[in-house]
Amino acid sequence: MDCRTYQDLIAAHVDQALDPPEQAETDAPVRACTSCAEARVTHHRVRSLVRSHAAKYAVPPELRARVLRALNSPDERDSAAPVRLSPRWYVVFAAAISAVVLIAVTSLFRSPPPDLLATYADDVRRADAGNLPSQSDLIASWN
């Protein structure tokens, strides 16, 4: 694990919120790299300071009971059920997919744009050779 990856995981490492294999893997940079070790110590100090100076509040028993009832309520559990789309959304999705497919297919059969640089080079060569096209020939080639 490199230092940058460890920096992303330092809070979880200090809080011991990682799985045991991840915790062991994040211990390696601390042993191998002094800047990672210093970052861990600093983060640990900040965590300790915040915990020691933060106000501590107890959850009122009524609130705790309401939360537990809400978690155990069948109505609350049903709210996590997957959302069913109405049939009109399937029509919208089908139309969008059809449009994308139609654009892709028509782009396959479209003729390539003219190579303007090659056309200009041909005109310059003809002009150098003295074979200048007439005005009517130019107009005819544009149509």
Coordinates of C-alpha atoms in Angstrom, one line a residue:
M1 CA 0.0 0.0 0.0
D2 CA 1.3 3.4 -0.9
C3 CA 1.2 6.6 1.3
R4 CA -1.6 8.2 -0.7
T5 CA -3.9 5.1 -0.2
Y6 CA -3.0 5.1 3.5
Q7 CA -3.9 8.8 3.8
D8 CA -7.4 7.9 2.5
L9 CA -7.8 5.1 5.1
I10 CA -6.1 6.8 8.1
A11 CA -9.4 7.7 9.9
A12 CA -10.8 4.2 9.6
H13 CA -7.4 2.8 10.6
V14 CA -7.2 4.9 13.8
D15 CA -10.8 4.2 14.7
Q16 CA -10.2 0.4 14.0
A17 CA -13.2 0.4 11.7
L18 CA -11.5 -1.7 9.0
D19 CA -11.9 -5.5 8.6
P20 CA -9.0 -7.4 10.3
P21 CA -7.2 -8.1 7.0
E22 CA -7.5 -4.4 6.0
Q23 CA -6.4 -3.3 9.5
A24 CA -3.3 -5.5 9.2
E25 CA -2.6 -4.2 5.6
T26 CA -2.7 -0.6 6.9
D27 CA -0.3 -1.3 9.7
A28 CA 2.5 -2.0 7.1
P29 CA 2.8 1.6 5.9
V30 CA 3.0 2.9 9.5
R31 CA 6.0 0.6 10.1
A32 CA 7.7 1.3 6.8
C33 CA 7.1 5.1 6.3
T34 CA 7.9 7.8 8.9
S35 CA 5.4 10.3 7.3
C36 CA 2.6 7.7 7.5
A37 CA 3.5 7.0 11.1
E38 CA 3.5 10.7 11.9
A39 CA 0.2 11.2 10.2
R40 CA -1.3 8.3 12.3
V41 CA 0.0 9.8 15.5
T42 CA -1.3 13.3 14.6
H43 CA -4.7 11.8 13.6
H44 CA -4.8 9.8 16.8
R45 CA -4.0 13.0 18.9
V46 CA -6.7 15.0 17.1
R47 CA -9.2 12.2 17.7
S48 CA -8.4 12.0 21.4
L49 CA -8.6 15.8 21.8
V50 CA -12.0 15.9 20.1
R51 CA -13.3 13.1 22.2
S52 CA -12.1 14.6 25.5
H53 CA -13.5 18.0 24.8
A54 CA -16.7 17.2 23.0
A55 CA -19.9 17.5 25.0
K56 CA -21.5 14.2 25.8
Y57 CA -25.2 13.8 25.5
A58 CA -27.3 10.9 26.5
V59 CA -30.1 9.8 24.2
P60 CA -33.5 10.3 25.9
P61 CA -35.2 7.0 26.6
E62 CA -38.3 8.1 24.6
L63 CA -36.2 8.9 21.5
R64 CA -34.4 5.6 21.8
A65 CA -37.7 3.7 22.0
R66 CA -39.2 5.6 19.0
V67 CA -36.1 4.8 16.9
L68 CA -36.2 1.1 17.9
R69 CA -39.9 0.9 17.1
A70 CA -39.4 2.6 13.7
L71 CA -36.6 0.1 12.9
N72 CA -38.7 -2.9 13.8
S73 CA -41.9 -1.6 12.2
P74 CA -42.9 -3.5 9.1
D75 CA -43.9 -0.3 7.4
E76 CA -40.4 1.1 7.7
R77 CA -38.9 -2.1 6.3
D78 CA -41.2 -2.0 3.3
S79 CA -40.0 1.5 2.5
A80 CA -36.6 0.0 1.5
A81 CA -38.3 -2.2 -1.1
P82 CA -37.2 -1.6 -4.7
V83 CA -39.2 1.1 -6.6
R84 CA -41.4 -0.2 -9.3
L85 CA -41.5 1.9 -12.5
S86 CA -44.8 2.7 -14.2
P87 CA -45.3 1.2 -17.6
R88 CA -44.9 4.6 -19.3
W89 CA -41.3 4.7 -18.2
Y90 CA -40.6 1.5 -20.0
V91 CA -42.0 3.2 -23.2
V92 CA -39.7 6.2 -22.6
F93 CA -36.7 3.9 -22.1
A94 CA -37.6 1.9 -25.2
A95 CA -37.9 5.1 -27.3
A96 CA -34.6 6.4 -26.0
I97 CA -32.8 3.1 -26.8
S98 CA -34.5 3.0 -30.3
A99 CA -33.3 6.5 -31.0
V100 CA -29.7 5.7 -30.0
V101 CA -29.7 2.5 -32.2
L102 CA -31.2 4.5 -35.1
I103 CA -28.5 7.1 -34.9
A104 CA -25.8 4.5 -34.7
V105 CA -27.1 2.6 -37.7
T106 CA -27.5 5.6 -39.9
S107 CA -24.1 6.9 -39.0
L108 CA -22.7 3.6 -40.4
F109 CA -24.2 4.1 -43.8
R110 CA -23.6 7.8 -44.2
S111 CA -21.0 8.7 -46.8
P112 CA -17.8 10.1 -45.5
P113 CA -17.3 13.9 -45.7
P114 CA -15.3 15.1 -48.7
D115 CA -11.6 15.4 -48.2
L116 CA -11.3 19.1 -48.6
L117 CA -7.5 19.2 -48.3
A118 CA -7.1 16.7 -51.1
T119 CA -9.5 18.7 -53.3
Y120 CA -7.6 21.9 -52.6
A121 CA -4.3 20.1 -53.4
D122 CA -5.7 18.9 -56.7
D123 CA -6.8 22.4 -57.6
V124 CA -3.4 23.8 -56.8
R125 CA -1.7 21.2 -58.9
R126 CA -4.0 22.0 -61.9
A127 CA -3.4 25.7 -61.4
D128 CA 0.4 25.1 -61.4
A129 CA 0.1 23.1 -64.5
G130 CA -2.0 25.8 -66.2
N131 CA -5.1 23.7 -66.2
L132 CA -7.4 26.1 -64.4
P133 CA -11.0 25.1 -64.4
S134 CA -13.5 27.5 -65.8
Q135 CA -16.0 29.2 -63.6
S136 CA -18.9 27.1 -65.0
D137 CA -16.9 23.9 -64.2
L138 CA -16.5 25.1 -60.6
I139 CA -20.1 25.9 -60.3
A140 CA -21.1 22.5 -61.8
S141 CA -18.8 20.7 -59.4
W142 CA -20.4 22.4 -56.4
N143 CA -23.9 21.3 -57.4

